[in-house]
XYZ file of C-alpha atoms in Angstrom:
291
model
C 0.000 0.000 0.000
C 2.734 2.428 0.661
C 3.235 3.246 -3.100
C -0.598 2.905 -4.376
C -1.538 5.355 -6.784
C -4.372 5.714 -9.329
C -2.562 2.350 -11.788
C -3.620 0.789 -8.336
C -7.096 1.257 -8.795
C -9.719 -1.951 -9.715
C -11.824 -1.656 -12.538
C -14.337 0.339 -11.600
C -16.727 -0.089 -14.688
C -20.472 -0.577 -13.918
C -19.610 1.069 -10.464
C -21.459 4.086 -9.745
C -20.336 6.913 -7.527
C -21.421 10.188 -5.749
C -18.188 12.812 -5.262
C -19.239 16.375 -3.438
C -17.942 19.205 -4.116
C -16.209 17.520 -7.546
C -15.814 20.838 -9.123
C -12.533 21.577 -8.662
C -9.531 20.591 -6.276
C -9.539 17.210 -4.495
C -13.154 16.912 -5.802
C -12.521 16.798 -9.860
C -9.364 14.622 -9.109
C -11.418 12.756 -7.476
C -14.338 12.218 -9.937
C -11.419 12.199 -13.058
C -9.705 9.195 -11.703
C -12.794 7.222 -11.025
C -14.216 8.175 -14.529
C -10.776 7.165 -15.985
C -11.030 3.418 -14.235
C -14.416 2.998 -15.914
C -16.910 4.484 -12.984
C -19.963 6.460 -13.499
C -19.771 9.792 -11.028
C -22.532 11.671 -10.358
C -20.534 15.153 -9.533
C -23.001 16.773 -6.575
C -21.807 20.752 -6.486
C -22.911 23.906 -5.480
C -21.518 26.174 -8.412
C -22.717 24.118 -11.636
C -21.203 26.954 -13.995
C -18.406 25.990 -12.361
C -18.965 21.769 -12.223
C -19.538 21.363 -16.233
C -16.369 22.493 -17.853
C -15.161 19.197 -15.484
C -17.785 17.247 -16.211
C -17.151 17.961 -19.850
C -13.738 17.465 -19.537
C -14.316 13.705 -17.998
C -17.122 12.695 -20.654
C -19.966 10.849 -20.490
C -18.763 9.086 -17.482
C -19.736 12.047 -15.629
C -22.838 14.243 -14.982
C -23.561 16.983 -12.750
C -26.578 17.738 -9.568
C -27.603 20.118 -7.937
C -26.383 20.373 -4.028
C -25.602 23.362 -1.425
C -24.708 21.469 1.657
C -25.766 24.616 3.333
C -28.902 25.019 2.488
C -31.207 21.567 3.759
C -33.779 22.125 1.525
C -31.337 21.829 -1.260
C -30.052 18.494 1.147
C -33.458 16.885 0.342
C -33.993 17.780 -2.843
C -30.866 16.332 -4.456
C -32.084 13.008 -2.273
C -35.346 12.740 -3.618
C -33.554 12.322 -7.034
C -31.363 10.268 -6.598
C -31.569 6.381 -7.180
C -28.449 5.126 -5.803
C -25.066 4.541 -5.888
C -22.291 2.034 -4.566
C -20.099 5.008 -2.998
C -20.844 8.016 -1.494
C -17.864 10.282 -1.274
C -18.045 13.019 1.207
C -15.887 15.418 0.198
C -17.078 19.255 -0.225
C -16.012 21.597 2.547
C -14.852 25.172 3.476
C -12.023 26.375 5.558
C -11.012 29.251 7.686
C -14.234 31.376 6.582
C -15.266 34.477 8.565
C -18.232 34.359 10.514
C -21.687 32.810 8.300
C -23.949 31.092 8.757
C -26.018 28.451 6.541
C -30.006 28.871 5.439
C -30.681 26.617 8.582
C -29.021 29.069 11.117
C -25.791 27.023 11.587
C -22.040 28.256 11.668
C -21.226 27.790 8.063
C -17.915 25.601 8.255
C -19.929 22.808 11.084
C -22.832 23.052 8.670
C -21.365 22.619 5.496
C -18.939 20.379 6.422
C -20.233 18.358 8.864
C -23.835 18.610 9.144
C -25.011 18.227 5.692
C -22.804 15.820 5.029
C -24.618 13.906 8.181
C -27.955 14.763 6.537
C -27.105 13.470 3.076
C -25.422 10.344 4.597
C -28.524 9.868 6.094
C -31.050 9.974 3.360
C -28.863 7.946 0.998
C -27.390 5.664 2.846
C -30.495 3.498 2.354
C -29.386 2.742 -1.221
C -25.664 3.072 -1.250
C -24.880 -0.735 -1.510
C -20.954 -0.178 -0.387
C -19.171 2.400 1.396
C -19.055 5.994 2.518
C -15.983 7.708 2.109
C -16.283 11.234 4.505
C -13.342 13.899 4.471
C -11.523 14.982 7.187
C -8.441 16.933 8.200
C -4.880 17.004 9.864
C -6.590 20.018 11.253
C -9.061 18.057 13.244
C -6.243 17.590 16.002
C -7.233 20.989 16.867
C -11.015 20.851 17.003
C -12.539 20.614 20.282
C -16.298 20.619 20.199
C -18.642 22.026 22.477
C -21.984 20.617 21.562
C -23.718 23.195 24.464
C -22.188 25.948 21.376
C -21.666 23.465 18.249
C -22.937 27.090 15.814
C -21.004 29.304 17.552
C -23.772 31.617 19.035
C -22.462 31.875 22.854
C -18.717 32.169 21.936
C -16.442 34.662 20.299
C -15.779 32.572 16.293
C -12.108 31.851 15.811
C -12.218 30.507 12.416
C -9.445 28.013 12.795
C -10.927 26.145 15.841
C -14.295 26.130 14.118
C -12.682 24.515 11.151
C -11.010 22.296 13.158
C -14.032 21.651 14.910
C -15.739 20.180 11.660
C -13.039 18.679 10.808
C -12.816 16.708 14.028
C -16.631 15.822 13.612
C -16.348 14.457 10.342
C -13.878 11.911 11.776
C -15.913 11.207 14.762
C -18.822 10.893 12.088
C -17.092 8.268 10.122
C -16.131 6.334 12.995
C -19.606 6.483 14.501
C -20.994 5.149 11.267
C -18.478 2.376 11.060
C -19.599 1.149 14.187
C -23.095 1.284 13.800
C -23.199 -0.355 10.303
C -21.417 -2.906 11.715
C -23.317 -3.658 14.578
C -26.324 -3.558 12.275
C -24.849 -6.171 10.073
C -24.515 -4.160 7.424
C -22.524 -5.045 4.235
C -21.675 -1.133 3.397
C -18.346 0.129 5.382
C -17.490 3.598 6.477
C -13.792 5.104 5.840
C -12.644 8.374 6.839
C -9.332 10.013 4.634
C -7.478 13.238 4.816
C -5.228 14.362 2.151
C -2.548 16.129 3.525
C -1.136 19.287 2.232
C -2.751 19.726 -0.734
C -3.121 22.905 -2.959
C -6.599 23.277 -3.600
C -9.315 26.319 -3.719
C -9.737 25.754 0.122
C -7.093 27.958 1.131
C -6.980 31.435 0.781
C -11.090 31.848 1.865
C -10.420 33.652 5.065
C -10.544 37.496 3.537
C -7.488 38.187 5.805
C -3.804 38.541 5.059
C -3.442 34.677 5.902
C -4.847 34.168 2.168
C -1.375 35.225 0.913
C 0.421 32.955 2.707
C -1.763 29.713 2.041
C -1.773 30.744 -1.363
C 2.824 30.535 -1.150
C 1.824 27.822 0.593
C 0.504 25.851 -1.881
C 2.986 26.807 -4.434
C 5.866 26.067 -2.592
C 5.214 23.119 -0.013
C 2.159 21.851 -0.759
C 1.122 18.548 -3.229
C -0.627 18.752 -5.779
C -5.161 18.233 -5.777
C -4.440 14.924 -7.645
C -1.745 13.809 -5.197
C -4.172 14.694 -2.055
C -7.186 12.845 -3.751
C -4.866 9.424 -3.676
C -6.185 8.701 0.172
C -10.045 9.423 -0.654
C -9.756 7.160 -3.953
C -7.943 4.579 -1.890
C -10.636 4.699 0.662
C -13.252 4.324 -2.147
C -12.287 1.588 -3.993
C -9.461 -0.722 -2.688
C -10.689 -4.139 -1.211
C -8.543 -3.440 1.798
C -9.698 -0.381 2.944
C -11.155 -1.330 5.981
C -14.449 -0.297 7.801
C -13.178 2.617 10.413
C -10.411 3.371 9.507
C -8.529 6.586 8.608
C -6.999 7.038 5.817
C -3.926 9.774 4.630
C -0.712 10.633 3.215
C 2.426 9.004 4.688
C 5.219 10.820 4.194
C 6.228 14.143 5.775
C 4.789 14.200 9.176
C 2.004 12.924 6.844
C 1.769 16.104 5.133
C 2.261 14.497 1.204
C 2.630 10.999 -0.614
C 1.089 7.831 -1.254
C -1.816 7.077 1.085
C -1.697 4.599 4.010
C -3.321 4.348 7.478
C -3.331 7.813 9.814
C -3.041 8.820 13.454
C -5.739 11.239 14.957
C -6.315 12.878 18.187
C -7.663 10.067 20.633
C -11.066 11.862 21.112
C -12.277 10.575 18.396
C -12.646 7.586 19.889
C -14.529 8.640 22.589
C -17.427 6.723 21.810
C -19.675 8.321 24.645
C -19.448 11.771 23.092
C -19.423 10.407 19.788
C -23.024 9.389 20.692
C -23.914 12.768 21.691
C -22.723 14.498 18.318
C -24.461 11.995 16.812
C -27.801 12.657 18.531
C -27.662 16.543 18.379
C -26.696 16.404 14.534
C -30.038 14.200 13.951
C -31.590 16.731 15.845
C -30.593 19.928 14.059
C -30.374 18.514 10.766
C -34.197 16.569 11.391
C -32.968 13.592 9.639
C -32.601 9.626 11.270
C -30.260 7.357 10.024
C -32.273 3.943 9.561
C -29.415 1.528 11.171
């Protein structure tokens, strides 16, 4: 596994697959290398203007939906249309924003990030007949949730923590999943991948003075969006990605380079408080997972 790269990936032909936020950055290299091993991806994005030239550029592998993973309504309407798929790939996100919030009310990185990905998880997991692949972050090692504040309404924002805050709940997401599919007997699997340092359109978001660093950043230490997709893809489609587990780059502090298992911050283990994120993301999302 420690030099797996896209030649590495099975035939994916008859395989169907749902990448968010396949646009652009780890998204498209996402949805380009499943395409090119013979999948059919259904690219879910907010911008379409911005989603076709891709799509177009990948062929008739690929075609694009409507989704704002801010915006519920828009949650539920892309599930009602849809008709399933073998792999969900969690994947759209923001980083670093200032202070927003969604059309539900919630702090825009926890609710675009995390909480619609929860909601869409839940309404399709019904007919995805293999895994979920959900993105998180190096950065969740500095997330530390308070669900009596998950939206930031009581608190000062700080950006950063709040990222890492959604960052840490997609990982505790993925791992809560794993656990209850398998309990449930389930034959679909939950994986959770990071990828790295990768130079994508995530950085440079904040409208501060940071942007101009992230943006050196990712022209002078950071992989490329193709090379930070390898974990996700590896997550998605090798038979021995395992239900659980976490999934990143290997080198450099794990930073960069071929994909292979990942630590995280302990917490995410905690399986009591796991629970409760669980619970209060059913709640303010309105959606049940049927497992």
């Amino acid at each position: 596994m420690s030099k797996w790269t896209t030649a590495d990936i099975p035939d994916q032909t008859g395989r169907r697959f749902v990448v968010t936020g396949a646009n652009s950055g780890l998204g498209a290299e996402t949805a380009k290398a499943l395409a090119n091993a013979g999948a059919t991806v259904t690219m879910a994005c907010r911008n379409l203007n911005k989603a076709q030239p891709v799509a177009t550029e990948i062929g008739p592998n690929a075609t694009v939906a409507q989704l704002d993973l801010a915006d519920l309504a828009s949650v539920r309407a892309f599930a009602e249309n849809f008709d399933g798929a073998d792999v969900l790939i969690n994947n759209a996100g923001v980083m670093a924003v200032p202070m927003r919030r969604t059309a539900d009310g919630f702090e825009m990185q926890m609710g675009t990030n995390h909480l619609g990905h929860f909601a869409l998880t839940a309404l399709l997991l019904p007919t995805i007949t293999d895994r979920v692949v959900t993105l998180s972050s190096g950065m969740h090692q500095i997330g530390r949730i308070d669900l009596d504040d998950l939206n930031w309404e009581k608190r000062k924002y700080r950006r950063w923590r709040a990222y890492g805050d959604s960052k840490m709940a997609n990982l505790m997401f993925g791992k809560e999943l794993a656990e209850r599919l398998a309990a449930a007997g389930s034959s679909a699997t939950s994986m959770i991948a990071h990828p790295g340092y990768a130079a994508t359109e995530l950085q440079g978001r904040s409208e501060t003075v940071e942007d101009v660093f992230m943006k050196f950043g990712n022209k002078i230490f950071a992989q490329s969006a193709a090379g930070g997709a390898l974990p996700t893809l590896y997550a998605a489609t090798s038979p021995d990605a395992a239900n659980g587990m976490f999934y990143g780059p290997t080198e450099l502090f794990g930073s960069r380079g071929a994909p292979g298992v990942s630590g995280y911050r302990k917490r995410a283990d905690d399986t009591a408080f796991r629970g409760e994120l669980w619970a209060l993301s059913e709640q303010l999302t309105k959606t049940e997972f049927a497992i």
